[in-house]
mmCIF file of C-alpha atoms in Angstrom:
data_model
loop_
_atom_site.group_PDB
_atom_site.id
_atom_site.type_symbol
_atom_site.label_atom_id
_atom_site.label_comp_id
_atom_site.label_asym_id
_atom_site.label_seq_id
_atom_site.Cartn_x
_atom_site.Cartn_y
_atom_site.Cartn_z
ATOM 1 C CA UNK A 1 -27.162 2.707 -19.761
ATOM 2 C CA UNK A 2 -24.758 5.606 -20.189
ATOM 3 C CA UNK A 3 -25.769 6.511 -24.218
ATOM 4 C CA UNK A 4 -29.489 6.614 -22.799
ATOM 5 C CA UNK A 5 -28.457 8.870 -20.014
ATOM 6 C CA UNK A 6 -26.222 10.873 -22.825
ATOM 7 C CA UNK A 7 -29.644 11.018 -25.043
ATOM 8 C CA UNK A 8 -31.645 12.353 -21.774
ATOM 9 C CA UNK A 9 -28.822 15.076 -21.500
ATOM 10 C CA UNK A 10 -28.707 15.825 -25.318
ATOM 11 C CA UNK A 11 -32.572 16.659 -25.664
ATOM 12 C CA UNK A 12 -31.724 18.902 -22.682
ATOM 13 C CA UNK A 13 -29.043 20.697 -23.507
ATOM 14 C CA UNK A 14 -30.225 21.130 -26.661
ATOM 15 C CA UNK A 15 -34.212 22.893 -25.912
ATOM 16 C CA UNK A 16 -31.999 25.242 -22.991
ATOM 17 C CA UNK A 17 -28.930 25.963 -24.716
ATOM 18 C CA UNK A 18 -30.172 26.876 -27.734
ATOM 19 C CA UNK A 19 -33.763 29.056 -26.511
ATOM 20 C CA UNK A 20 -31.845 30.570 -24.119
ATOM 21 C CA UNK A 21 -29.409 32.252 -26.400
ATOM 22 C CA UNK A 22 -31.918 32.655 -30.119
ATOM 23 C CA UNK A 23 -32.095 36.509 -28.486
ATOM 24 C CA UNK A 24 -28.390 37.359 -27.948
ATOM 25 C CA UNK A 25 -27.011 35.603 -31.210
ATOM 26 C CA UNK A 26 -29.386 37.482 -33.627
ATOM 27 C CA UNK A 27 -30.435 41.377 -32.761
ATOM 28 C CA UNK A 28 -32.923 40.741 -35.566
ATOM 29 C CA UNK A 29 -34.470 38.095 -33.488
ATOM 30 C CA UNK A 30 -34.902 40.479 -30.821
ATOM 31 C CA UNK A 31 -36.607 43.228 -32.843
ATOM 32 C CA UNK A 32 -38.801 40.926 -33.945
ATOM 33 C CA UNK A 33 -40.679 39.292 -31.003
ATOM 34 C CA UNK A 34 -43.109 37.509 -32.829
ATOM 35 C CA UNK A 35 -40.408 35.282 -34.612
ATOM 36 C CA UNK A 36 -38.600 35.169 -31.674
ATOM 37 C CA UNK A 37 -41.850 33.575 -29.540
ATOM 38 C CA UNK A 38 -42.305 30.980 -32.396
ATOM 39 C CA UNK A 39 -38.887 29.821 -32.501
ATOM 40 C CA UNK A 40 -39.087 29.302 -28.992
ATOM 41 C CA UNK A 41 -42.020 27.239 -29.570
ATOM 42 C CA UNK A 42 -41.623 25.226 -32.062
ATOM 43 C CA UNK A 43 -39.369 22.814 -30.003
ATOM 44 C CA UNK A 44 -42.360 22.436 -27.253
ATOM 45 C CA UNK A 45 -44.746 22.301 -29.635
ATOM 46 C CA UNK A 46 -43.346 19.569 -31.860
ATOM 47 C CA UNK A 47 -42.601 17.547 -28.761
ATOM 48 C CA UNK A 48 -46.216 17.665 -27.195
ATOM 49 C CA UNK A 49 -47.800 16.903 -30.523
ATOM 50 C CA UNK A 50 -45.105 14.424 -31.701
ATOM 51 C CA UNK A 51 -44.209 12.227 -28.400
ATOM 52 C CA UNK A 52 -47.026 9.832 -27.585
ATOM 53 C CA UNK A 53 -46.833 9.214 -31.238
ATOM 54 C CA UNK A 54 -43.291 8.361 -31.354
ATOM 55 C CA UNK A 55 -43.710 6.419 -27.704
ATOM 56 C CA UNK A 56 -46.266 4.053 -29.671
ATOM 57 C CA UNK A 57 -44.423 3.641 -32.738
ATOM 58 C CA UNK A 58 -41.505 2.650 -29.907
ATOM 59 C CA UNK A 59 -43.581 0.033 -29.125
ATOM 60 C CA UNK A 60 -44.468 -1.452 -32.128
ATOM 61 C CA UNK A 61 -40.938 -1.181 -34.051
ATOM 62 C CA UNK A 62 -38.449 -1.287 -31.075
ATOM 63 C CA UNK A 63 -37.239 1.535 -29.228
ATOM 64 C CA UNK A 64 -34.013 1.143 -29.987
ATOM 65 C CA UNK A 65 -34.942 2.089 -33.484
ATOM 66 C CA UNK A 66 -36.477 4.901 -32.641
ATOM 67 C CA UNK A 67 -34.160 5.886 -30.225
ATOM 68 C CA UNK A 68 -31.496 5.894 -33.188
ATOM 69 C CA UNK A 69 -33.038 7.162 -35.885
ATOM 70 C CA UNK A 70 -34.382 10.379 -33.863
ATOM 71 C CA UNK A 71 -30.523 10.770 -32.582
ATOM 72 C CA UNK A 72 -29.621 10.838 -36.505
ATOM 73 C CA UNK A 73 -32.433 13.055 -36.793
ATOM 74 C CA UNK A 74 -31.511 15.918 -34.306
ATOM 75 C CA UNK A 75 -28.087 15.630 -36.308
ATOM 76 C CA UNK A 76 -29.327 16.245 -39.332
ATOM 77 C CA UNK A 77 -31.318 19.253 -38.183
ATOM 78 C CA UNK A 78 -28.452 21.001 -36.198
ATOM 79 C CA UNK A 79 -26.660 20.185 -40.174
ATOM 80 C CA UNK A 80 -29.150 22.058 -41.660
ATOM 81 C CA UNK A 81 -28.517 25.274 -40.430
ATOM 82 C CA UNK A 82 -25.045 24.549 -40.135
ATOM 83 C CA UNK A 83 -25.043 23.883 -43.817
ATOM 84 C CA UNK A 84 -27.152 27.373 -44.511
ATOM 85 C CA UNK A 85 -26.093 30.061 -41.718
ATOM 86 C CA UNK A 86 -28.943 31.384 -42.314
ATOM 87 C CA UNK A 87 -31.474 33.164 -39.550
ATOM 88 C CA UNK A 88 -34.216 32.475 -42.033
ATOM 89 C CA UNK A 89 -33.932 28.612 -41.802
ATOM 90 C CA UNK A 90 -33.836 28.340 -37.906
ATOM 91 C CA UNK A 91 -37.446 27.747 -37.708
ATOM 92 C CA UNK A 92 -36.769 24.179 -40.449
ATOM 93 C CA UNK A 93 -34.254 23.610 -38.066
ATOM 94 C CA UNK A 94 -35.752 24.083 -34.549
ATOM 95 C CA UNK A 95 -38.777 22.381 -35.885
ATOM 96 C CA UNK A 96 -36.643 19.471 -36.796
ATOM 97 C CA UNK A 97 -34.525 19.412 -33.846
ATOM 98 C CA UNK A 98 -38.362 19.036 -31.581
ATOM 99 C CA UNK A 99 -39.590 16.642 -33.535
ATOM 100 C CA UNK A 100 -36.219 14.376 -33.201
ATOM 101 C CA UNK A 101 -36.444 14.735 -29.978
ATOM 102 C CA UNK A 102 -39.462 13.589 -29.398
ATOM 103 C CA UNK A 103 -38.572 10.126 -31.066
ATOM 104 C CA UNK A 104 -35.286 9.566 -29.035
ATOM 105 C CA UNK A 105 -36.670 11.024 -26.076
ATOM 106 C CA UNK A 106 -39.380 8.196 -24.991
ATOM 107 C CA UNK A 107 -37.604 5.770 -26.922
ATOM 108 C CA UNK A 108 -34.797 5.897 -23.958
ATOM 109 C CA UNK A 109 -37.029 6.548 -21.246
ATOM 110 C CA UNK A 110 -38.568 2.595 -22.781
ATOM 111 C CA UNK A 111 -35.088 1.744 -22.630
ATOM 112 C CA UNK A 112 -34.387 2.861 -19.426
ATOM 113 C CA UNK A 113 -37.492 0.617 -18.029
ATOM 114 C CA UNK A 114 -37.351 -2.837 -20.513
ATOM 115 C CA UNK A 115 -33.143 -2.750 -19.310
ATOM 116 C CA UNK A 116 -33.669 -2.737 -15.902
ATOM 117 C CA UNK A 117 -35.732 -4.788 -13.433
ATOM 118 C CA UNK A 118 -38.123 -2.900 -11.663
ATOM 119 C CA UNK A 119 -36.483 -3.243 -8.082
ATOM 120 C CA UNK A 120 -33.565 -0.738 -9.876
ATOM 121 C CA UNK A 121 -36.373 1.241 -11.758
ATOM 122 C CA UNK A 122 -35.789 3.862 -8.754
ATOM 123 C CA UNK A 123 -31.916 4.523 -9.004
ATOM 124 C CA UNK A 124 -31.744 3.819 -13.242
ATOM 125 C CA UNK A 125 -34.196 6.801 -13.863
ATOM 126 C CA UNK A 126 -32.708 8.925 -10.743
ATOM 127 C CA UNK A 127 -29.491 8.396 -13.090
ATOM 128 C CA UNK A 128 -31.671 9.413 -15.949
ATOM 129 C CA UNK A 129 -32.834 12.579 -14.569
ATOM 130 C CA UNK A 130 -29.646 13.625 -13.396
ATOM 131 C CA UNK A 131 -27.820 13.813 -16.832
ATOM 132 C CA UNK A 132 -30.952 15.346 -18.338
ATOM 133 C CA UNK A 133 -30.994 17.977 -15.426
ATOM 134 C CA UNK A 134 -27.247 18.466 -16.266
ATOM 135 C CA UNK A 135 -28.122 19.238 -19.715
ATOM 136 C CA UNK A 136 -30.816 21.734 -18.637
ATOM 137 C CA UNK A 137 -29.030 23.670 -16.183
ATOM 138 C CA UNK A 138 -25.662 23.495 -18.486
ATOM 139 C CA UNK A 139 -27.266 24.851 -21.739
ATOM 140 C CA UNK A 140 -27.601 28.358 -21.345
ATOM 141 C CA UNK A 141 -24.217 28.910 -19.310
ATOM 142 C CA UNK A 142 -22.192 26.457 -22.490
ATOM 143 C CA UNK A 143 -24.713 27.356 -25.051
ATOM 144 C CA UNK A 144 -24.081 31.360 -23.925
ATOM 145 C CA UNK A 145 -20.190 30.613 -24.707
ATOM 146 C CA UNK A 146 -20.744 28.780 -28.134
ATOM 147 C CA UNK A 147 -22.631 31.964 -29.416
ATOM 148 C CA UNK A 148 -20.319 34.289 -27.796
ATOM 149 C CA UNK A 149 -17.128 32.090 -29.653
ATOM 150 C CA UNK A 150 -18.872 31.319 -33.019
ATOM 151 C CA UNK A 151 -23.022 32.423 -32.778
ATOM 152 C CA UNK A 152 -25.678 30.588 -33.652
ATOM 153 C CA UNK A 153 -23.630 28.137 -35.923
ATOM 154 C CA UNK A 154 -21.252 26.881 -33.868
ATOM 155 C CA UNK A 155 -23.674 26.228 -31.513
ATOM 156 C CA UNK A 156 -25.822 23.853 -33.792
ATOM 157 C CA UNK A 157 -22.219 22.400 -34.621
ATOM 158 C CA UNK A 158 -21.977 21.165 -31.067
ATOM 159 C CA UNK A 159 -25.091 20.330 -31.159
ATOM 160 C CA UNK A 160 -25.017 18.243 -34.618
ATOM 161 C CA UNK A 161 -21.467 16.649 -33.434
ATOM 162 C CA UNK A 162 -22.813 15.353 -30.258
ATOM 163 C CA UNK A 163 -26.128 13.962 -31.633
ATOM 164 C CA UNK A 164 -24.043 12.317 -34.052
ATOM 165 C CA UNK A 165 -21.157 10.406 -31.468
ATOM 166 C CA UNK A 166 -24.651 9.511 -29.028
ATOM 167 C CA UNK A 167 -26.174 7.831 -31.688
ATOM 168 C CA UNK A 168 -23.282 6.475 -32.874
ATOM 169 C CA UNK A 169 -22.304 5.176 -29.166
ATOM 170 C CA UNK A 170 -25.762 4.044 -28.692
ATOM 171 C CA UNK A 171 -26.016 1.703 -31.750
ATOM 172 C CA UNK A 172 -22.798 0.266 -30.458
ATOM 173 C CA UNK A 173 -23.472 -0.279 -26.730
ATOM 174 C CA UNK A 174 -27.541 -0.371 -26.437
ATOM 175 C CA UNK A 175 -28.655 -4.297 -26.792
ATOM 176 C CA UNK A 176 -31.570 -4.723 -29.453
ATOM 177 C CA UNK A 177 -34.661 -5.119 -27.314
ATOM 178 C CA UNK A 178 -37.650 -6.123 -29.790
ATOM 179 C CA UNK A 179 -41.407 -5.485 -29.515
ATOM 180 C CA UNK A 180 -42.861 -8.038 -27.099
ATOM 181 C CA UNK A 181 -46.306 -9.182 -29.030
ATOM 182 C CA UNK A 182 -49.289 -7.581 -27.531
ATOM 183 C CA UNK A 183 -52.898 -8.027 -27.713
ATOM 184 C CA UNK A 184 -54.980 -5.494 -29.964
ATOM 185 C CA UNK A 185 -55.551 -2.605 -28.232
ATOM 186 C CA UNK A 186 -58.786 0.047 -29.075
ATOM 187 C CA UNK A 187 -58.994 3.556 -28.552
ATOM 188 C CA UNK A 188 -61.670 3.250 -25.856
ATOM 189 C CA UNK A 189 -58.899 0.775 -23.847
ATOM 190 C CA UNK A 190 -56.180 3.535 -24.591
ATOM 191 C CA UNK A 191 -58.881 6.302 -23.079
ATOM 192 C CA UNK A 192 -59.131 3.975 -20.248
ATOM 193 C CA UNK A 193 -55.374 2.809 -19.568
ATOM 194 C CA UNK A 194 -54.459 6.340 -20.002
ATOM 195 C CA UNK A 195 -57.429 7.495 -17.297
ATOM 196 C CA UNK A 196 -56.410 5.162 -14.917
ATOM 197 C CA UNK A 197 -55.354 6.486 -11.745
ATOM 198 C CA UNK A 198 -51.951 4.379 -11.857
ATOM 199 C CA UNK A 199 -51.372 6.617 -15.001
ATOM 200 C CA UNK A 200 -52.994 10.272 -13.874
ATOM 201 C CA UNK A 201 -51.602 10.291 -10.650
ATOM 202 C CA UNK A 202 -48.020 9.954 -11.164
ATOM 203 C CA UNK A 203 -48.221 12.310 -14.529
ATOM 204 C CA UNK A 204 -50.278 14.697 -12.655
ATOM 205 C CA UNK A 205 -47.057 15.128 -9.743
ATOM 206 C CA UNK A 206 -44.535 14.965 -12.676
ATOM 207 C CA UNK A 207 -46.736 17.531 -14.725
ATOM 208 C CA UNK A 208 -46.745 20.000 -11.216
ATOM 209 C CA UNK A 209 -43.127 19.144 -10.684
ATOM 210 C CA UNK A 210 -42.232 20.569 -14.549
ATOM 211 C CA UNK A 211 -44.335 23.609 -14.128
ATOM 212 C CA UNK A 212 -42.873 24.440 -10.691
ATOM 213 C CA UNK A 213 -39.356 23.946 -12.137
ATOM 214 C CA UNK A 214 -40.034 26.584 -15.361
ATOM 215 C CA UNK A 215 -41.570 28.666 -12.841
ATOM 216 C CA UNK A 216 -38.930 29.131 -10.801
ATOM 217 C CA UNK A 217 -36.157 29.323 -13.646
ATOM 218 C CA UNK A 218 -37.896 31.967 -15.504
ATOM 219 C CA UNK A 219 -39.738 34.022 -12.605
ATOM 220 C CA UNK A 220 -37.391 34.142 -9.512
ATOM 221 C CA UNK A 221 -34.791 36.223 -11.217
ATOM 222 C CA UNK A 222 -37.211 38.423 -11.959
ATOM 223 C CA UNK A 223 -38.570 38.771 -8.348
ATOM 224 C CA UNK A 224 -35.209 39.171 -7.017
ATOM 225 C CA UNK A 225 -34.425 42.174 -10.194
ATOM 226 C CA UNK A 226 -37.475 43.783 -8.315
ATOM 227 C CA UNK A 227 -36.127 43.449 -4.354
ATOM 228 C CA UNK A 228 -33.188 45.318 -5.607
ATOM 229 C CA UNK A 229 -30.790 42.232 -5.928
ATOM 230 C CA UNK A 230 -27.931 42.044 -8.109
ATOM 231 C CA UNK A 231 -27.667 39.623 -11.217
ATOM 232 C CA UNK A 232 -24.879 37.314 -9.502
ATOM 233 C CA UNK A 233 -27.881 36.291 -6.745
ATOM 234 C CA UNK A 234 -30.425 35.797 -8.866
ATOM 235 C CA UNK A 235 -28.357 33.864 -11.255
ATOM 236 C CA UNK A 236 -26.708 31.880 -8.337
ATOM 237 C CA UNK A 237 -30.494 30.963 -6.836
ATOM 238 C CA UNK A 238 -31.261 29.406 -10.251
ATOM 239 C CA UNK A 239 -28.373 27.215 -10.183
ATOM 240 C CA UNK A 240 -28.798 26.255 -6.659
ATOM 241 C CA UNK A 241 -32.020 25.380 -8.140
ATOM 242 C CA UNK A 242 -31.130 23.393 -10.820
ATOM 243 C CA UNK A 243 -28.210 21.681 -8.419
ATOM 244 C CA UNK A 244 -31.009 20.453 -6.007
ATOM 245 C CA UNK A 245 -33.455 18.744 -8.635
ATOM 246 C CA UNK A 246 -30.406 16.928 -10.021
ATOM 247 C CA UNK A 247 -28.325 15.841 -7.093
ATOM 248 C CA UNK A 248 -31.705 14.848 -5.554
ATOM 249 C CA UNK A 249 -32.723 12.687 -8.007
ATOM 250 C CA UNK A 250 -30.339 9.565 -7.482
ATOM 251 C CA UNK A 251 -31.112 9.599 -4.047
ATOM 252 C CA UNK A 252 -34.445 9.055 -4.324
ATOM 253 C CA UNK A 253 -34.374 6.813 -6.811
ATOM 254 C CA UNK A 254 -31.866 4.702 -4.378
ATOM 255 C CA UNK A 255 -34.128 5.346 -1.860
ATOM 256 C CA UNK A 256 -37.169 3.562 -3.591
ATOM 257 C CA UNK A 257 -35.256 0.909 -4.630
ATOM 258 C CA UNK A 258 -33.739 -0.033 -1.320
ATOM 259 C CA UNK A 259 -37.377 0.137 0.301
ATOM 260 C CA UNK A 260 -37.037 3.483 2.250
ATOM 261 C CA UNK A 261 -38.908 5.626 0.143
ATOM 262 C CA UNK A 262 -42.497 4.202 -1.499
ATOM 263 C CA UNK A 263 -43.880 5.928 -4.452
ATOM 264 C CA UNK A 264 -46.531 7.400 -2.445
ATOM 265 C CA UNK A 265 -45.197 8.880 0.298
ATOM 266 C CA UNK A 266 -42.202 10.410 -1.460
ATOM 267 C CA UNK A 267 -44.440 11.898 -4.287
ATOM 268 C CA UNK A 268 -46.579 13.481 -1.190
ATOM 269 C CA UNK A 269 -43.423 14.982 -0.345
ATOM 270 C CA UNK A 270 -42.023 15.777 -3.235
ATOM 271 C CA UNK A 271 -45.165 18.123 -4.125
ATOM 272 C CA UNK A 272 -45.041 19.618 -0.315
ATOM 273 C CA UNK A 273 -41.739 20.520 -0.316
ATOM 274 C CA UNK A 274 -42.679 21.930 -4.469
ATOM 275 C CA UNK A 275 -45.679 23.882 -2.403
ATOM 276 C CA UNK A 276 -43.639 25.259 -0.043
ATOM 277 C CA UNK A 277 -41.294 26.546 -2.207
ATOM 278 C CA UNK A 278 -43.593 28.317 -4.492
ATOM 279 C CA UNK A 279 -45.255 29.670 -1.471
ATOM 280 C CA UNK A 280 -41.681 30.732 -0.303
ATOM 281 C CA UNK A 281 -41.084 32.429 -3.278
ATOM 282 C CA UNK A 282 -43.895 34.969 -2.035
ATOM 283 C CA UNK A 283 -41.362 36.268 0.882
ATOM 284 C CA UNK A 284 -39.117 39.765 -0.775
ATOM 285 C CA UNK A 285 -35.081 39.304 -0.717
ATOM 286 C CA UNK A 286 -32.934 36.292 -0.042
ATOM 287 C CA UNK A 287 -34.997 35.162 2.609
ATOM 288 C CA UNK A 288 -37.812 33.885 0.182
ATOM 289 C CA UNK A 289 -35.530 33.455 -3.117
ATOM 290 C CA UNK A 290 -32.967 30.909 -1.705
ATOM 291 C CA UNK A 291 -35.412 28.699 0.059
ATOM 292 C CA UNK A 292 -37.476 29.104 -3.049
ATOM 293 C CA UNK A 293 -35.356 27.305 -5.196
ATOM 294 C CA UNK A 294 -34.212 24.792 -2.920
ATOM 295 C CA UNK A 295 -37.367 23.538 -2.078
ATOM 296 C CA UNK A 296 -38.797 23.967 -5.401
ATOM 297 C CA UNK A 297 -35.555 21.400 -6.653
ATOM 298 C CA UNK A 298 -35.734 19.195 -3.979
ATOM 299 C CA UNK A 299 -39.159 18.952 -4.706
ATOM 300 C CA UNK A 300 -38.811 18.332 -8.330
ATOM 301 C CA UNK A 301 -35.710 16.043 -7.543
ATOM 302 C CA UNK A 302 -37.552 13.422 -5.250
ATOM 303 C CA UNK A 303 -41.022 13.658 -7.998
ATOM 304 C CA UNK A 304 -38.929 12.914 -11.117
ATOM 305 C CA UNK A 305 -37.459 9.755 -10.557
ATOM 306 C CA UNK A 306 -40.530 8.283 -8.501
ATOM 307 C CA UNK A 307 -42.959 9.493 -11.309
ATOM 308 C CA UNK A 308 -41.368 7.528 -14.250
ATOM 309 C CA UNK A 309 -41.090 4.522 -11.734
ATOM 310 C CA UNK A 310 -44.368 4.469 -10.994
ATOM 311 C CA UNK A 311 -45.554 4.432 -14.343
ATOM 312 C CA UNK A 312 -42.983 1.596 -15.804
ATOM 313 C CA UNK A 313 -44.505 -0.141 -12.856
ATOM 314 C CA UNK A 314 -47.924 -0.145 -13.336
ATOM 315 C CA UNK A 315 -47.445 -0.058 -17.205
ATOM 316 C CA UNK A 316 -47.227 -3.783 -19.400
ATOM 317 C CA UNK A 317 -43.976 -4.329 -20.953
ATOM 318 C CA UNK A 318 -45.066 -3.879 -24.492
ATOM 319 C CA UNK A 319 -46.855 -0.512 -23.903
ATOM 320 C CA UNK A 320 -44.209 0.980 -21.975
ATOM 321 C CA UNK A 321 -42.803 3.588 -24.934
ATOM 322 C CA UNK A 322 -46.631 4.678 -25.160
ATOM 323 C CA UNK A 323 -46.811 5.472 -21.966
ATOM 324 C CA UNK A 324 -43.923 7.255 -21.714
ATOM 325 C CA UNK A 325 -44.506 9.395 -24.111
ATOM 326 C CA UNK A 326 -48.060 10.014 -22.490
ATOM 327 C CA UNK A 327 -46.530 10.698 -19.937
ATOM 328 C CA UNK A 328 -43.591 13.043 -21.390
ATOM 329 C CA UNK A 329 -46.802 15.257 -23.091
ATOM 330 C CA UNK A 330 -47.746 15.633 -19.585
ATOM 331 C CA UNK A 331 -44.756 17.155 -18.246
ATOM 332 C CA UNK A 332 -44.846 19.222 -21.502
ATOM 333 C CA UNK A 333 -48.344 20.374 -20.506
ATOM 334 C CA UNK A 334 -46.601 21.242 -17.287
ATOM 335 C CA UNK A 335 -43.637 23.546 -18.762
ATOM 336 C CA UNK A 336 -46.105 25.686 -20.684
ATOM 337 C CA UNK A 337 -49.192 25.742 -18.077
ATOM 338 C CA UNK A 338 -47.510 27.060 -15.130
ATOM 339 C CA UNK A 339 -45.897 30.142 -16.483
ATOM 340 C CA UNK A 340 -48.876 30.850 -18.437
ATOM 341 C CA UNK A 341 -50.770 30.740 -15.205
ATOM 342 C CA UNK A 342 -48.229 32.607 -12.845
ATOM 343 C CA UNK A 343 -47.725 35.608 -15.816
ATOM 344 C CA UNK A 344 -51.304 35.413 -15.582
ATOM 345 C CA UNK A 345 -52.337 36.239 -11.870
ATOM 346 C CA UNK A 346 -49.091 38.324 -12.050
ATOM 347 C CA UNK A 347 -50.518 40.179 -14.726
ATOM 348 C CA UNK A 348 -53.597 40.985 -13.108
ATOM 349 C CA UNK A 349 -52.709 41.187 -9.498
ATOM 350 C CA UNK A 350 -48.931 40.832 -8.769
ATOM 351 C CA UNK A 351 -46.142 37.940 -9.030
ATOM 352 C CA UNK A 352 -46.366 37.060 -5.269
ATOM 353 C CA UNK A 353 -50.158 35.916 -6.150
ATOM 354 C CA UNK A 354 -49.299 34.158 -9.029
ATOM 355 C CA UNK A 355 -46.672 32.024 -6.970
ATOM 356 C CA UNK A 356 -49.531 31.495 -4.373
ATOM 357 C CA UNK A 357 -52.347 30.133 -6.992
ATOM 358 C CA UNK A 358 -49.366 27.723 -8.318
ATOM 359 C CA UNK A 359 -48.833 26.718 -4.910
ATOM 360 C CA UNK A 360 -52.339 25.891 -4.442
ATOM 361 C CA UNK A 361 -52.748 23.899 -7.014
ATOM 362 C CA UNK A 362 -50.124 21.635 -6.132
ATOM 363 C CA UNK A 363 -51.045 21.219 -3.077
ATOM 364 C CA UNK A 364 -54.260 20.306 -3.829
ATOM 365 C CA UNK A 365 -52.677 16.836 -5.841
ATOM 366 C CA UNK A 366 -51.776 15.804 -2.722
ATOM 367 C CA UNK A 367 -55.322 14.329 -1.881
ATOM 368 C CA UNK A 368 -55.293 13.140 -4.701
ATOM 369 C CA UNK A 369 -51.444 10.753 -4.126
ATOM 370 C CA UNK A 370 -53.233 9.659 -0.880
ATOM 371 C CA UNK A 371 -55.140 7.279 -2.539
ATOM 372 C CA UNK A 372 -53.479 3.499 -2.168
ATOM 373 C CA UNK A 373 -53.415 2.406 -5.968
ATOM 374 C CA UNK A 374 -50.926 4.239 -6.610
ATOM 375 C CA UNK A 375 -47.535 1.382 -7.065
ATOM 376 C CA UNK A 376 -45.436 0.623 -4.815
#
């Protein structure tokens, strides 16, 4: 299991560290706004187009396969620009790096399901979502050092090296798990697999869980800039942040799996305690920022690992890389919606509102989660 959880942190590590630094490793970058914006994009965009492709292909090849192949993949792409030090060529290689991603990506969240039985489905993808919440919260702080010791290509260096050894450890330590044989499948029975509420329901909490999460990395600095705090507070709330969703994570999973927790309940709470953060996040100073971002992580934390449990559960065995990667566009969805809607409302009334209309729209999932098909 530990080269899947190294892939989870890889793909993370590598969309943070590397967007969160394109504007302090190249002045040109930042002078030009509208290159900057589709760098920054490209990685999203290739994964949201790319990953329920690469999730079926999973299925019908292997995911083990894919999982390799996309690991060799992001390797090659970091090369390229390592190779040309070039500003021109980081869109080839960003685009590249997105679209390896999303091959090795749902390939190891298949993995993570077909090598585990589904009573340790709960603690093996609260594992999962630790290391990749390790690489999130880890890639601007190391990424910020890389550029500030050797810019932009040292970074992709890192980047390119460790691609390279996970792959590498992978082939040598992840069991071949072929394609189980499957009947033919239409897409009117993909429309209505994927419409199912065993399928919406759990990507609809994971989808509010993603958008909460960007929300709060990328908005509550700015909230505290405009109480009058000082950079170490609203840097430390982030992390605090960040150190909640991923220390939560195994717990719940442990939780599910030992019969504490079901799927239902804790993905009610999980999007109550998201609410109340975002709602939180209305209150000026400390007093709304810290309780923001715990109970936005918590939130996220108990969501994650329950989410990707309840779909292996209710998915079959041989379509479990397509629905992961269903599911994976979801959370993508997610990352880009609920900025877009908080800048929004901020934009036309003020940031408090726009944390309010986010916070009303997850809690209005929860009637949703209250109905009893959801597993487990």
């Amino acid at each position: 299991m530990w080269p899947l959880y190294a892939a989870g942190f890889t793909t993370a590590f590598g969309a943070h560290g590397i967007a969160a630094n394109l504007g302090a490793a190249d002045q040109d970058l930042v002078r030009s706004v509208l290159y900057l914006g589709v760098l920054l994009a490209l990685y999203d965009g290739a994964e949201v187009v790319l990953k329920p492709v690469f999730g079926t292909v999973a299925d019908r090849v292997g995911a083990r396969p894919v999982l390799l192949g996309g690991l060799v993949a992001f390797a090659a792409s970091s090369a390229v620009f390592v190779a040309v030090r070039d500003s021109g060529w980081l869109w080839a290689a960003r685009l590249g790096q997105g679209a390896a991603a999303s091959a090795f990506s749902p390939a190891a969240s298949a993995l993570v399901a077909r090598l585990n039985p589904q009573a340790k489905h709960g603690r093996a993808f609260g594992s999962y979502g630790f290391y990749k919440s390790i690489g999130y919260t880890a890639g601007p702080l190391l990424g910020g050092v890389l550029v500030w010791a050797g810019g932009l290509t040292l970074l992709f260096a890192v980047l390119m090296v460790l691609a390279a050894v996970v792959a590498l450890w992978a082939a040598l330590a992840v069991p071949a798990v072929p394609p189980l044989p499957k009947t033919r499948q239409t897409l009117a029975d993909l429309v209505r697999r994927l419409a199912d509420g065993s399928f919406v329901r759990p990507v609809a909490a994971l989808a509010a869980a993603t958008a909460a999460l960007s929300v709060g990395v990328g908005f509550l600095p700015l909230s505290g800039r405009a109480d009058g705090l000082p950079p170490v507070v609203t840097g430390a709330a982030v992390s605090v942040l960040a150190a909640c969703a991923a220390l939560v994570q195994p717990w719940a999973g442990r939780a599910l799996d030992g019969g504490r927790l079901s799927t239902r309940t804790g993905l009610s709470a999980g999007l109550a305690l998201t609410a109340c953060g975002l709602a939180a996040a209305v209150l000026p100073g400390v007093a709304g920022l810290l309780p923001a971002a715990v109970l936005i992580g918590a939130g996220t934390g108990v969501i994650t690992p329950l989410g990707f449990a309840a779909l292996a559960a209710a998915t079959p065995e041989e379509r479990i890389g397509q629905t992961m990667g269903a599911a994976e566009l979801g959370r993508e969805l997610g990352d880009a919606g609920g900025p877009l809607l908080v800048a929004a409302v901020a934009a036309t009334i003020t940031l408090g509102w726009g944390y309010a209309a986010l916070a009303l729209l997850t809690t209005l999932l929860l009637p949703v989660l209250a109905v009893r098909r959801t597993p487990r």
